[in-house]
PDB file of C-alpha atoms and ligand atoms in Angstrom:
ATOM      1  CA  MET A   1     -19.153 117.233 196.982  1.00  0.00           C
ATOM      2  CA  ALA A   2     -18.094 114.816 199.595  1.00  0.00           C
ATOM      3  CA  GLY A   3     -14.883 116.275 202.223  1.00  0.00           C
ATOM      4  CA  HIS A   4     -14.865 119.889 200.228  1.00  0.00           C
ATOM      5  CA  PRO A   5     -14.225 121.387 203.197  1.00  0.00           C
ATOM      6  CA  TYR A   6     -16.932 124.079 205.159  1.00  0.00           C
ATOM      7  CA  THR A   7     -15.338 127.033 205.575  1.00  0.00           C
ATOM      8  CA  LEU A   8     -16.046 130.794 204.942  1.00  0.00           C
ATOM      9  CA  GLY A   9     -14.952 131.986 201.502  1.00  0.00           C
ATOM     10  CA  LEU A  10     -14.812 131.255 198.071  1.00  0.00           C
ATOM     11  CA  HIS A  11     -14.442 127.803 196.483  1.00  0.00           C
ATOM     12  CA  ALA A  12     -13.387 126.875 192.901  1.00  0.00           C
ATOM     13  CA  LEU A  13     -15.324 123.868 191.767  1.00  0.00           C
ATOM     14  CA  GLY A  14     -13.698 123.490 188.339  1.00  0.00           C
ATOM     15  CA  GLU A  15     -14.496 124.832 184.524  1.00  0.00           C
ATOM     16  CA  GLY A  16     -14.761 128.461 185.605  1.00  0.00           C
ATOM     17  CA  THR A  17     -17.590 127.866 188.716  1.00  0.00           C
ATOM     18  CA  TRP A  18     -17.019 128.757 192.614  1.00  0.00           C
ATOM     19  CA  ALA A  19     -19.209 128.547 195.516  1.00  0.00           C
ATOM     20  CA  TYR A  20     -18.908 131.583 198.183  1.00  0.00           C
ATOM     21  CA  LEU A  21     -20.062 129.723 201.686  1.00  0.00           C
ATOM     22  CA  GLN A  22     -20.795 131.186 204.621  1.00  0.00           C
ATOM     23  CA  PRO A  23     -20.754 128.970 207.351  1.00  0.00           C
ATOM     24  CA  ASP A  24     -22.766 127.452 210.041  1.00  0.00           C
ATOM     25  CA  GLY A  25     -25.219 127.867 207.089  1.00  0.00           C
ATOM     26  CA  GLY A  26     -28.182 128.590 209.574  1.00  0.00           C
ATOM     27  CA  TRP A  27     -30.732 132.009 209.590  1.00  0.00           C
ATOM     28  CA  GLY A  28     -29.058 134.607 207.335  1.00  0.00           C
ATOM     29  CA  TRP A  29     -25.558 132.638 206.649  1.00  0.00           C
ATOM     30  CA  SER A  30     -26.714 131.969 202.857  1.00  0.00           C
ATOM     31  CA  ASN A  31     -24.106 130.726 199.958  1.00  0.00           C
ATOM     32  CA  ALA A  32     -23.463 132.580 196.246  1.00  0.00           C
ATOM     33  CA  GLY A  33     -22.102 131.200 193.420  1.00  0.00           C
ATOM     34  CA  LEU A  34     -19.753 132.732 190.616  1.00  0.00           C
ATOM     35  CA  VAL A  35     -20.026 131.678 186.701  1.00  0.00           C
ATOM     36  CA  VAL A  36     -17.143 132.861 184.242  1.00  0.00           C
ATOM     37  CA  ASP A  37     -16.025 132.218 180.939  1.00  0.00           C
ATOM     38  CA  GLY A  38     -13.766 134.670 179.465  1.00  0.00           C
ATOM     39  CA  GLU A  39     -14.464 138.291 180.587  1.00  0.00           C
ATOM     40  CA  ALA A  40     -18.280 137.688 181.150  1.00  0.00           C
ATOM     41  CA  SER A  41     -19.384 136.627 184.884  1.00  0.00           C
ATOM     42  CA  LEU A  42     -22.117 135.724 186.399  1.00  0.00           C
ATOM     43  CA  LEU A  43     -22.957 135.815 189.867  1.00  0.00           C
ATOM     44  CA  VAL A  44     -26.135 133.471 191.713  1.00  0.00           C
ATOM     45  CA  ASP A  45     -27.245 135.952 194.415  1.00  0.00           C
ATOM     46  CA  THR A  46     -26.164 138.628 197.063  1.00  0.00           C
ATOM     47  CA  LEU A  47     -25.730 138.612 200.762  1.00  0.00           C
ATOM     48  CA  PHE A  48     -27.783 139.181 204.002  1.00  0.00           C
ATOM     49  CA  ASP A  49     -26.265 143.286 204.451  1.00  0.00           C
ATOM     50  CA  LEU A  50     -23.666 145.598 202.605  1.00  0.00           C
ATOM     51  CA  LYS A  51     -20.349 144.067 204.516  1.00  0.00           C
ATOM     52  CA  LEU A  52     -21.026 140.424 204.114  1.00  0.00           C
ATOM     53  CA  THR A  53     -21.516 141.131 200.408  1.00  0.00           C
ATOM     54  CA  GLY A  54     -18.573 143.562 199.966  1.00  0.00           C
ATOM     55  CA  ALA A  55     -16.194 141.106 201.734  1.00  0.00           C
ATOM     56  CA  MET A  56     -17.508 138.342 198.688  1.00  0.00           C
ATOM     57  CA  LEU A  57     -16.912 140.500 196.130  1.00  0.00           C
ATOM     58  CA  ASP A  58     -13.123 141.534 197.046  1.00  0.00           C
ATOM     59  CA  THR A  59     -12.569 137.783 197.450  1.00  0.00           C
ATOM     60  CA  MET A  60     -13.918 137.539 194.051  1.00  0.00           C
ATOM     61  CA  ARG A  61     -12.284 140.323 192.690  1.00  0.00           C
ATOM     62  CA  ARG A  62      -9.038 138.793 194.019  1.00  0.00           C
ATOM     63  CA  ALA A  63      -9.427 135.616 192.846  1.00  0.00           C
ATOM     64  CA  VAL A  64     -11.054 135.917 189.617  1.00  0.00           C
ATOM     65  CA  PRO A  65     -10.228 138.695 187.108  1.00  0.00           C
ATOM     66  CA  ALA A  66     -13.847 138.820 185.533  1.00  0.00           C
ATOM     67  CA  ALA A  67     -15.168 139.230 188.453  1.00  0.00           C
ATOM     68  CA  ALA A  68     -13.836 142.634 188.545  1.00  0.00           C
ATOM     69  CA  ALA A  69     -17.072 143.682 186.586  1.00  0.00           C
ATOM     70  CA  ILE A  70     -20.091 141.587 187.395  1.00  0.00           C
ATOM     71  CA  GLY A  71     -21.884 141.443 184.210  1.00  0.00           C
ATOM     72  CA  THR A  72     -25.101 139.411 185.225  1.00  0.00           C
ATOM     73  CA  VAL A  73     -26.853 139.000 188.911  1.00  0.00           C
ATOM     74  CA  VAL A  74     -29.721 136.250 189.328  1.00  0.00           C
ATOM     75  CA  ASN A  75     -31.639 136.418 192.824  1.00  0.00           C
ATOM     76  CA  THR A  76     -32.635 132.582 193.138  1.00  0.00           C
ATOM     77  CA  HIS A  77     -35.101 134.246 195.635  1.00  0.00           C
ATOM     78  CA  ALA A  78     -36.533 137.524 197.961  1.00  0.00           C
ATOM     79  CA  ASN A  79     -35.189 136.852 201.052  1.00  0.00           C
ATOM     80  CA  GLY A  80     -32.693 139.151 201.834  1.00  0.00           C
ATOM     81  CA  ASP A  81     -29.965 136.908 202.305  1.00  0.00           C
ATOM     82  CA  HIS A  82     -29.746 136.271 198.987  1.00  0.00           C
ATOM     83  CA  CYS A  83     -31.031 140.293 197.460  1.00  0.00           C
ATOM     84  CA  TRP A  84     -29.782 142.627 199.972  1.00  0.00           C
ATOM     85  CA  GLY A  85     -26.574 143.302 198.757  1.00  0.00           C
ATOM     86  CA  ASN A  86     -27.559 143.853 195.246  1.00  0.00           C
ATOM     87  CA  GLN A  87     -26.599 147.238 195.180  1.00  0.00           C
ATOM     88  CA  LEU A  88     -23.159 146.615 195.487  1.00  0.00           C
ATOM     89  CA  VAL A  89     -23.585 145.094 191.436  1.00  0.00           C
ATOM     90  CA  ARG A  90     -26.571 147.581 190.736  1.00  0.00           C
ATOM     91  CA  ASP A  91     -24.462 147.993 186.968  1.00  0.00           C
ATOM     92  CA  ALA A  92     -24.923 144.488 186.144  1.00  0.00           C
ATOM     93  CA  GLU A  93     -28.369 142.711 184.483  1.00  0.00           C
ATOM     94  CA  ILE A  94     -30.381 141.846 187.795  1.00  0.00           C
ATOM     95  CA  VAL A  95     -31.995 138.570 186.683  1.00  0.00           C
ATOM     96  CA  GLY A  96     -34.965 136.873 188.933  1.00  0.00           C
ATOM     97  CA  SER A  97     -38.525 135.302 188.675  1.00  0.00           C
ATOM     98  CA  LYS A  98     -41.532 138.225 188.299  1.00  0.00           C
ATOM     99  CA  ALA A  99     -42.970 136.794 191.393  1.00  0.00           C
ATOM    100  CA  CYS A 100     -39.748 137.238 193.348  1.00  0.00           C
ATOM    101  CA  ALA A 101     -39.301 140.702 192.072  1.00  0.00           C
ATOM    102  CA  GLU A 102     -42.883 140.891 193.269  1.00  0.00           C
ATOM    103  CA  GLU A 103     -41.945 140.102 196.438  1.00  0.00           C
ATOM    104  CA  MET A 104     -38.555 141.530 196.951  1.00  0.00           C
ATOM    105  CA  GLY A 105     -40.035 144.910 198.256  1.00  0.00           C
ATOM    106  CA  GLY A 106     -42.411 143.125 201.097  1.00  0.00           C
ATOM    107  CA  LEU A 107     -39.693 143.428 203.812  1.00  0.00           C
ATOM    108  CA  PRO A 108     -38.643 146.825 204.098  1.00  0.00           C
ATOM    109  CA  PRO A 109     -34.130 146.930 205.528  1.00  0.00           C
ATOM    110  CA  ALA A 110     -34.885 149.284 208.266  1.00  0.00           C
ATOM    111  CA  LEU A 111     -37.891 147.413 209.735  1.00  0.00           C
ATOM    112  CA  LEU A 112     -35.132 144.345 210.908  1.00  0.00           C
ATOM    113  CA  ALA A 113     -32.301 147.060 211.963  1.00  0.00           C
ATOM    114  CA  ALA A 114     -35.190 148.217 213.971  1.00  0.00           C
ATOM    115  CA  LEU A 115     -36.037 145.308 216.140  1.00  0.00           C
ATOM    116  CA  ALA A 116     -32.586 143.302 215.929  1.00  0.00           C
ATOM    117  CA  ALA A 117     -31.161 147.136 217.457  1.00  0.00           C
ATOM    118  CA  ALA A 118     -34.414 146.976 220.253  1.00  0.00           C
ATOM    119  CA  PRO A 119     -35.623 142.929 220.114  1.00  0.00           C
ATOM    120  CA  PRO A 120     -39.126 142.281 221.849  1.00  0.00           C
ATOM    121  CA  GLU A 121     -39.531 141.126 225.440  1.00  0.00           C
ATOM    122  CA  GLY A 122     -39.982 137.090 225.272  1.00  0.00           C
ATOM    123  CA  PRO A 123     -39.810 134.290 222.895  1.00  0.00           C
ATOM    124  CA  ALA A 124     -39.790 136.484 220.078  1.00  0.00           C
ATOM    125  CA  GLY A 125     -37.045 138.817 220.776  1.00  0.00           C
ATOM    126  CA  GLU A 126     -35.144 135.729 221.465  1.00  0.00           C
ATOM    127  CA  LEU A 127     -35.780 134.741 218.113  1.00  0.00           C
ATOM    128  CA  ILE A 128     -34.952 137.517 216.528  1.00  0.00           C
ATOM    129  CA  GLY A 129     -31.504 137.929 218.212  1.00  0.00           C
ATOM    130  CA  ARG A 130     -30.646 134.660 216.433  1.00  0.00           C
ATOM    131  CA  MET A 131     -32.092 135.445 213.311  1.00  0.00           C
ATOM    132  CA  TRP A 132     -30.142 139.239 212.611  1.00  0.00           C
ATOM    133  CA  ALA A 133     -28.289 140.169 215.086  1.00  0.00           C
ATOM    134  CA  PRO A 134     -25.350 139.265 213.787  1.00  0.00           C
ATOM    135  CA  PHE A 135     -26.220 141.710 210.947  1.00  0.00           C
ATOM    136  CA  ASP A 136     -25.704 145.256 209.887  1.00  0.00           C
ATOM    137  CA  PHE A 137     -28.862 146.295 207.913  1.00  0.00           C
ATOM    138  CA  ASP A 138     -27.977 150.019 208.055  1.00  0.00           C
ATOM    139  CA  GLY A 139     -27.802 151.680 203.936  1.00  0.00           C
ATOM    140  CA  ILE A 140     -30.008 148.863 202.749  1.00  0.00           C
ATOM    141  CA  GLU A 141     -31.391 149.645 199.370  1.00  0.00           C
ATOM    142  CA  VAL A 142     -33.476 147.228 197.806  1.00  0.00           C
ATOM    143  CA  VAL A 143     -32.557 146.807 194.886  1.00  0.00           C
ATOM    144  CA  PRO A 144     -35.141 144.640 192.179  1.00  0.00           C
ATOM    145  CA  PRO A 145     -34.492 142.401 189.445  1.00  0.00           C
ATOM    146  CA  THR A 146     -34.177 144.655 185.835  1.00  0.00           C
ATOM    147  CA  THR A 147     -35.154 141.451 183.687  1.00  0.00           C
ATOM    148  CA  THR A 148     -38.018 139.008 184.865  1.00  0.00           C
ATOM    149  CA  PHE A 149     -38.996 135.619 183.751  1.00  0.00           C
ATOM    150  CA  GLU A 150     -41.468 133.259 184.605  1.00  0.00           C
ATOM    151  CA  GLY A 151     -41.130 129.489 183.587  1.00  0.00           C
ATOM    152  CA  GLU A 152     -37.404 129.072 182.275  1.00  0.00           C
ATOM    153  CA  LEU A 153     -34.676 131.515 180.580  1.00  0.00           C
ATOM    154  CA  THR A 154     -31.348 130.346 179.409  1.00  0.00           C
ATOM    155  CA  LEU A 155     -28.744 133.087 179.901  1.00  0.00           C
ATOM    156  CA  ARG A 156     -25.207 133.448 177.913  1.00  0.00           C
ATOM    157  CA  VAL A 157     -22.185 133.860 180.303  1.00  0.00           C
ATOM    158  CA  GLY A 158     -19.340 134.083 177.881  1.00  0.00           C
ATOM    159  CA  ASP A 159     -19.730 131.265 175.381  1.00  0.00           C
ATOM    160  CA  ARG A 160     -21.561 129.063 178.155  1.00  0.00           C
ATOM    161  CA  ASP A 161     -25.000 128.818 178.892  1.00  0.00           C
ATOM    162  CA  VAL A 162     -27.009 129.110 182.207  1.00  0.00           C
ATOM    163  CA  HIS A 163     -30.419 127.780 182.436  1.00  0.00           C
ATOM    164  CA  LEU A 164     -32.481 129.151 184.939  1.00  0.00           C
ATOM    165  CA  ILE A 165     -35.811 127.371 186.381  1.00  0.00           C
ATOM    166  CA  GLU A 166     -38.780 128.673 188.050  1.00  0.00           C
ATOM    167  CA  VAL A 167     -39.450 126.150 190.043  1.00  0.00           C
ATOM    168  CA  GLY A 168     -42.150 128.024 193.018  1.00  0.00           C
ATOM    169  CA  PRO A 169     -43.682 128.794 195.015  1.00  0.00           C
ATOM    170  CA  ALA A 170     -41.993 126.804 197.113  1.00  0.00           C
ATOM    171  CA  HIS A 171     -39.770 128.528 199.730  1.00  0.00           C
ATOM    172  CA  THR A 172     -40.771 131.523 198.420  1.00  0.00           C
ATOM    173  CA  ALA A 173     -43.241 132.887 195.869  1.00  0.00           C
ATOM    174  CA  GLY A 174     -40.762 132.793 192.830  1.00  0.00           C
ATOM    175  CA  ASP A 175     -37.819 130.291 193.576  1.00  0.00           C
ATOM    176  CA  VAL A 176     -35.464 130.058 191.294  1.00  0.00           C
ATOM    177  CA  ILE A 177     -32.582 127.971 190.770  1.00  0.00           C
ATOM    178  CA  ALA A 178     -29.654 128.124 188.152  1.00  0.00           C
ATOM    179  CA  HIS A 179     -28.112 125.384 186.298  1.00  0.00           C
ATOM    180  CA  VAL A 180     -25.020 125.411 184.798  1.00  0.00           C
ATOM    181  CA  PRO A 181     -25.124 122.452 182.201  1.00  0.00           C
ATOM    182  CA  ASP A 182     -21.553 122.130 180.965  1.00  0.00           C
ATOM    183  CA  ALA A 183     -20.150 121.921 184.421  1.00  0.00           C
ATOM    184  CA  GLY A 184     -22.146 119.838 186.381  1.00  0.00           C
ATOM    185  CA  ILE A 185     -23.470 122.085 188.154  1.00  0.00           C
ATOM    186  CA  VAL A 186     -26.959 123.741 189.847  1.00  0.00           C
ATOM    187  CA  TYR A 187     -26.989 126.445 192.584  1.00  0.00           C
ATOM    188  CA  THR A 188     -30.101 125.226 194.022  1.00  0.00           C
ATOM    189  CA  GLY A 189     -30.787 128.993 196.262  1.00  0.00           C
ATOM    190  CA  ASP A 190     -32.873 128.113 199.112  1.00  0.00           C
ATOM    191  CA  ILE A 191     -34.856 124.837 197.608  1.00  0.00           C
ATOM    192  CA  LEU A 192     -31.801 123.084 199.395  1.00  0.00           C
ATOM    193  CA  PHE A 193     -30.935 124.100 202.934  1.00  0.00           C
ATOM    194  CA  ASN A 194     -28.160 121.150 204.025  1.00  0.00           C
ATOM    195  CA  GLY A 195     -27.866 120.407 207.279  1.00  0.00           C
ATOM    196  CA  GLY A 196     -30.507 122.545 208.772  1.00  0.00           C
ATOM    197  CA  HIS A 197     -34.505 122.464 208.282  1.00  0.00           C
ATOM    198  CA  PRO A 198     -36.139 123.903 205.541  1.00  0.00           C
ATOM    199  CA  ILE A 199     -38.831 126.196 205.959  1.00  0.00           C
ATOM    200  CA  VAL A 200     -41.773 126.814 203.756  1.00  0.00           C
ATOM    201  CA  TRP A 201     -42.354 130.537 203.377  1.00  0.00           C
ATOM    202  CA  ALA A 202     -44.804 129.897 200.585  1.00  0.00           C
ATOM    203  CA  GLY A 203     -45.768 126.484 200.244  1.00  0.00           C
ATOM    204  CA  PRO A 204     -47.272 124.341 198.365  1.00  0.00           C
ATOM    205  CA  VAL A 205     -45.121 121.340 199.757  1.00  0.00           C
ATOM    206  CA  ALA A 206     -45.637 119.205 196.374  1.00  0.00           C
ATOM    207  CA  ASN A 207     -44.125 122.041 194.422  1.00  0.00           C
ATOM    208  CA  TRP A 208     -40.829 121.662 196.831  1.00  0.00           C
ATOM    209  CA  VAL A 209     -41.162 117.948 196.539  1.00  0.00           C
ATOM    210  CA  ALA A 210     -41.535 118.442 192.952  1.00  0.00           C
ATOM    211  CA  ALA A 211     -38.570 121.083 192.728  1.00  0.00           C
ATOM    212  CA  CYS A 212     -36.415 118.530 194.209  1.00  0.00           C
ATOM    213  CA  ASP A 213     -37.227 115.511 191.027  1.00  0.00           C
ATOM    214  CA  ARG A 214     -36.577 118.475 188.716  1.00  0.00           C
ATOM    215  CA  ILE A 215     -32.988 119.087 190.006  1.00  0.00           C
ATOM    216  CA  LEU A 216     -32.306 115.290 190.143  1.00  0.00           C
ATOM    217  CA  ALA A 217     -34.014 114.875 186.795  1.00  0.00           C
ATOM    218  CA  LEU A 218     -30.301 117.165 185.885  1.00  0.00           C
ATOM    219  CA  GLU A 219     -28.014 114.656 186.701  1.00  0.00           C
ATOM    220  CA  ALA A 220     -25.879 117.441 188.183  1.00  0.00           C
ATOM    221  CA  VAL A 221     -22.348 116.156 189.807  1.00  0.00           C
ATOM    222  CA  THR A 222     -22.571 118.999 192.002  1.00  0.00           C
ATOM    223  CA  VAL A 223     -25.013 120.474 194.151  1.00  0.00           C
ATOM    224  CA  VAL A 224     -24.446 124.292 195.500  1.00  0.00           C
ATOM    225  CA  PRO A 225     -27.014 124.400 198.586  1.00  0.00           C
ATOM    226  CA  GLY A 226     -28.553 127.960 199.637  1.00  0.00           C
ATOM    227  CA  HIS A 227     -27.299 127.355 203.019  1.00  0.00           C
ATOM    228  CA  GLY A 228     -24.567 124.593 204.472  1.00  0.00           C
ATOM    229  CA  PRO A 229     -22.056 122.539 202.725  1.00  0.00           C
ATOM    230  CA  LEU A 230     -21.214 122.035 199.056  1.00  0.00           C
ATOM    231  CA  CYS A 231     -22.945 118.420 198.531  1.00  0.00           C
ATOM    232  CA  GLY A 232     -24.418 116.566 195.759  1.00  0.00           C
ATOM    233  CA  PRO A 233     -27.986 114.578 194.240  1.00  0.00           C
ATOM    234  CA  ALA A 234     -28.305 112.437 197.758  1.00  0.00           C
ATOM    235  CA  GLU A 235     -29.211 115.970 199.498  1.00  0.00           C
ATOM    236  CA  VAL A 236     -31.123 116.772 197.552  1.00  0.00           C
ATOM    237  CA  ALA A 237     -32.813 113.639 197.425  1.00  0.00           C
ATOM    238  CA  ALA A 238     -32.833 113.480 201.293  1.00  0.00           C
ATOM    239  CA  GLN A 239     -34.663 117.267 201.512  1.00  0.00           C
ATOM    240  CA  ARG A 240     -37.217 115.968 199.239  1.00  0.00           C
ATOM    241  CA  ASP A 241     -37.942 112.528 201.222  1.00  0.00           C
ATOM    242  CA  TYR A 242     -38.202 115.049 204.549  1.00  0.00           C
ATOM    243  CA  PHE A 243     -40.979 116.759 202.757  1.00  0.00           C
ATOM    244  CA  THR A 244     -42.783 113.867 202.005  1.00  0.00           C
ATOM    245  CA  HIS A 245     -42.075 112.131 205.512  1.00  0.00           C
ATOM    246  CA  LEU A 246     -43.114 115.411 206.899  1.00  0.00           C
ATOM    247  CA  VAL A 247     -46.616 115.350 204.905  1.00  0.00           C
ATOM    248  CA  ASP A 248     -47.435 111.388 206.448  1.00  0.00           C
ATOM    249  CA  GLU A 249     -46.326 112.706 209.820  1.00  0.00           C
ATOM    250  CA  VAL A 250     -48.537 115.994 210.145  1.00  0.00           C
ATOM    251  CA  THR A 251     -52.059 114.570 207.599  1.00  0.00           C
ATOM    252  CA  PRO A 252     -53.274 112.456 209.926  1.00  0.00           C
ATOM    253  CA  ARG A 253     -52.536 114.915 213.019  1.00  0.00           C
ATOM    254  CA  ALA A 254     -54.225 117.431 211.075  1.00  0.00           C
ATOM    255  CA  ARG A 255     -57.274 115.790 210.563  1.00  0.00           C
ATOM    256  CA  ALA A 256     -57.582 114.932 213.920  1.00  0.00           C
ATOM    257  CA  GLY A 257     -58.059 118.357 215.255  1.00  0.00           C
ATOM    258  CA  MET A 258     -54.682 119.052 216.339  1.00  0.00           C
ATOM    259  CA  SER A 259     -52.958 122.719 216.955  1.00  0.00           C
ATOM    260  CA  PRO A 260     -49.663 122.813 214.048  1.00  0.00           C
ATOM    261  CA  ARG A 261     -48.169 123.736 216.994  1.00  0.00           C
ATOM    262  CA  ASP A 262     -48.916 120.476 218.814  1.00  0.00           C
ATOM    263  CA  ALA A 263     -49.078 118.788 215.416  1.00  0.00           C
ATOM    264  CA  ALA A 264     -44.947 120.080 215.236  1.00  0.00           C
ATOM    265  CA  ARG A 265     -44.451 118.408 218.865  1.00  0.00           C
ATOM    266  CA  ASP A 266     -46.218 115.013 218.408  1.00  0.00           C
ATOM    267  CA  LEU A 267     -44.794 114.602 215.440  1.00  0.00           C
ATOM    268  CA  ASP A 268     -42.000 111.942 214.615  1.00  0.00           C
ATOM    269  CA  LEU A 269     -39.067 113.344 213.201  1.00  0.00           C
ATOM    270  CA  GLY A 270     -37.352 110.166 212.321  1.00  0.00           C
ATOM    271  CA  PRO A 271     -33.942 110.584 210.720  1.00  0.00           C
ATOM    272  CA  TYR A 272     -34.513 114.332 210.023  1.00  0.00           C
ATOM    273  CA  ALA A 273     -34.364 114.633 214.266  1.00  0.00           C
ATOM    274  CA  ALA A 274     -30.360 116.108 214.505  1.00  0.00           C
ATOM    275  CA  LEU A 275     -31.377 119.111 211.873  1.00  0.00           C
ATOM    276  CA  GLY A 276     -30.541 122.373 212.594  1.00  0.00           C
ATOM    277  CA  GLU A 277     -33.227 125.489 213.379  1.00  0.00           C
ATOM    278  CA  PRO A 278     -35.704 123.395 214.890  1.00  0.00           C
ATOM    279  CA  GLU A 279     -38.246 125.778 214.945  1.00  0.00           C
ATOM    280  CA  ARG A 280     -39.019 126.017 211.356  1.00  0.00           C
ATOM    281  CA  LEU A 281     -40.711 122.931 211.789  1.00  0.00           C
ATOM    282  CA  VAL A 282     -43.837 124.514 213.044  1.00  0.00           C
ATOM    283  CA  ALA A 283     -44.175 126.930 209.962  1.00  0.00           C
ATOM    284  CA  ASN A 284     -43.677 123.830 207.253  1.00  0.00           C
ATOM    285  CA  VAL A 285     -46.224 122.146 209.680  1.00  0.00           C
ATOM    286  CA  ALA A 286     -48.251 124.737 208.950  1.00  0.00           C
ATOM    287  CA  ALA A 287     -47.913 124.902 205.061  1.00  0.00           C
ATOM    288  CA  VAL A 288     -49.308 121.194 204.951  1.00  0.00           C
ATOM    289  CA  TYR A 289     -51.994 122.186 207.101  1.00  0.00           C
ATOM    290  CA  ARG A 290     -52.800 124.810 203.960  1.00  0.00           C
ATOM    291  CA  ASP A 291     -52.258 122.781 201.756  1.00  0.00           C
ATOM    292  CA  LEU A 292     -54.895 120.169 203.245  1.00  0.00           C
ATOM    293  CA  GLY A 293     -57.292 123.508 203.249  1.00  0.00           C
ATOM    294  CA  LEU A 294     -57.135 124.188 206.729  1.00  0.00           C
ATOM    295  CA  ASP A 295     -56.086 126.611 208.780  1.00  0.00           C
ATOM    296  CA  ALA A 296     -53.196 127.758 209.904  1.00  0.00           C
ATOM    297  CA  PRO A 297     -50.819 130.665 210.409  1.00  0.00           C
ATOM    298  CA  THR A 298     -49.743 132.161 207.324  1.00  0.00           C
ATOM    299  CA  ALA A 299     -48.129 135.731 206.909  1.00  0.00           C
ATOM    300  CA  ALA A 300     -44.169 135.653 208.003  1.00  0.00           C
ATOM    301  CA  ALA A 301     -44.662 137.320 210.908  1.00  0.00           C
ATOM    302  CA  ASP A 302     -47.591 134.786 212.460  1.00  0.00           C
ATOM    303  CA  LEU A 303     -44.971 132.523 211.208  1.00  0.00           C
ATOM    304  CA  LEU A 304     -41.608 133.714 213.047  1.00  0.00           C
ATOM    305  CA  ALA A 305     -44.244 134.533 216.296  1.00  0.00           C
ATOM    306  CA  GLU A 306     -45.385 130.752 216.032  1.00  0.00           C
ATOM    307  CA  MET A 307     -41.358 129.541 215.369  1.00  0.00           C
ATOM    308  CA  ALA A 308     -40.598 131.906 218.739  1.00  0.00           C
ATOM    309  CA  ALA A 309     -43.519 129.578 220.562  1.00  0.00           C
ATOM    310  CA  PHE A 310     -42.290 126.403 219.481  1.00  0.00           C
ATOM    311  CA  ALA A 311     -38.662 126.898 220.462  1.00  0.00           C
ATOM    312  CA  THR A 312     -39.123 128.086 224.059  1.00  0.00           C
ATOM    313  CA  SER A 313     -41.927 125.435 224.845  1.00  0.00           C
ATOM    314  CA  ALA A 314     -40.090 122.135 222.665  1.00  0.00           C
TER     315      ALA A 314
HETATM  316 ZN1   ZN B 401     -31.669 131.763 202.457  1.00  0.00          ZN
END
């Protein structure tokens, strides 16, 4: 959507579809979506905390009568910035992949609240401050999906279809995209970070490349990324090309015995050098190492430590 403004709030995309955008799209500042037909409504993702999710729901209810009672919620994946507002829509049917539901309980909000309130000294504390300090994790209860699926699932919103396609594991274990065929719109969740580095928590990277190809094959006109401004298929192709470039750059360095952190510092980012959240690069390099069968960090805590060290040494 060339020229569509990247401003906080609800953006009408036409034909009963909306995007809710949260600039600047960095750590935790996620997007959401709304699809309506008649009295029926479907929300794509909640936000990172109760205040942000409550403000979004208020905005939607004021603008769209059918949003007064959200009937269906789709969680694109289990990261808190896409599901930690679920308790505010707990009367809805909440839909996610089976792998998403299994992953959702893995990180307690109270742990993030404690870390954000009293971050450790040094680089890890600096990164944690940037990732979590803007948010309020008090009172969050993790509410997992009530309906799970594997593969594909078509939901009905009034008389229209919303097609869910599981494309993970890639960004996380259970990534799902939501395609609204009659509007030519796809909500990608975090399969697309527009304007920032993506981050591979799960992998393999090949699945993420395949997910981008899957999105492109839908021939949607409008793409709502998980983070960043509204866009179209070109940005999805660019996300795919980022990963193929990364694999091409990292593989020889991995085979030469470099550490993931040294490889992340050494590689040529080419057209991707200006992307935001550059510390994510070292997590993505680690994912390529794992895909090659080489030793590299895999737990979220270890990847955070690696990113913190990379951010201060870059
Ligand atoms: Zn996200």
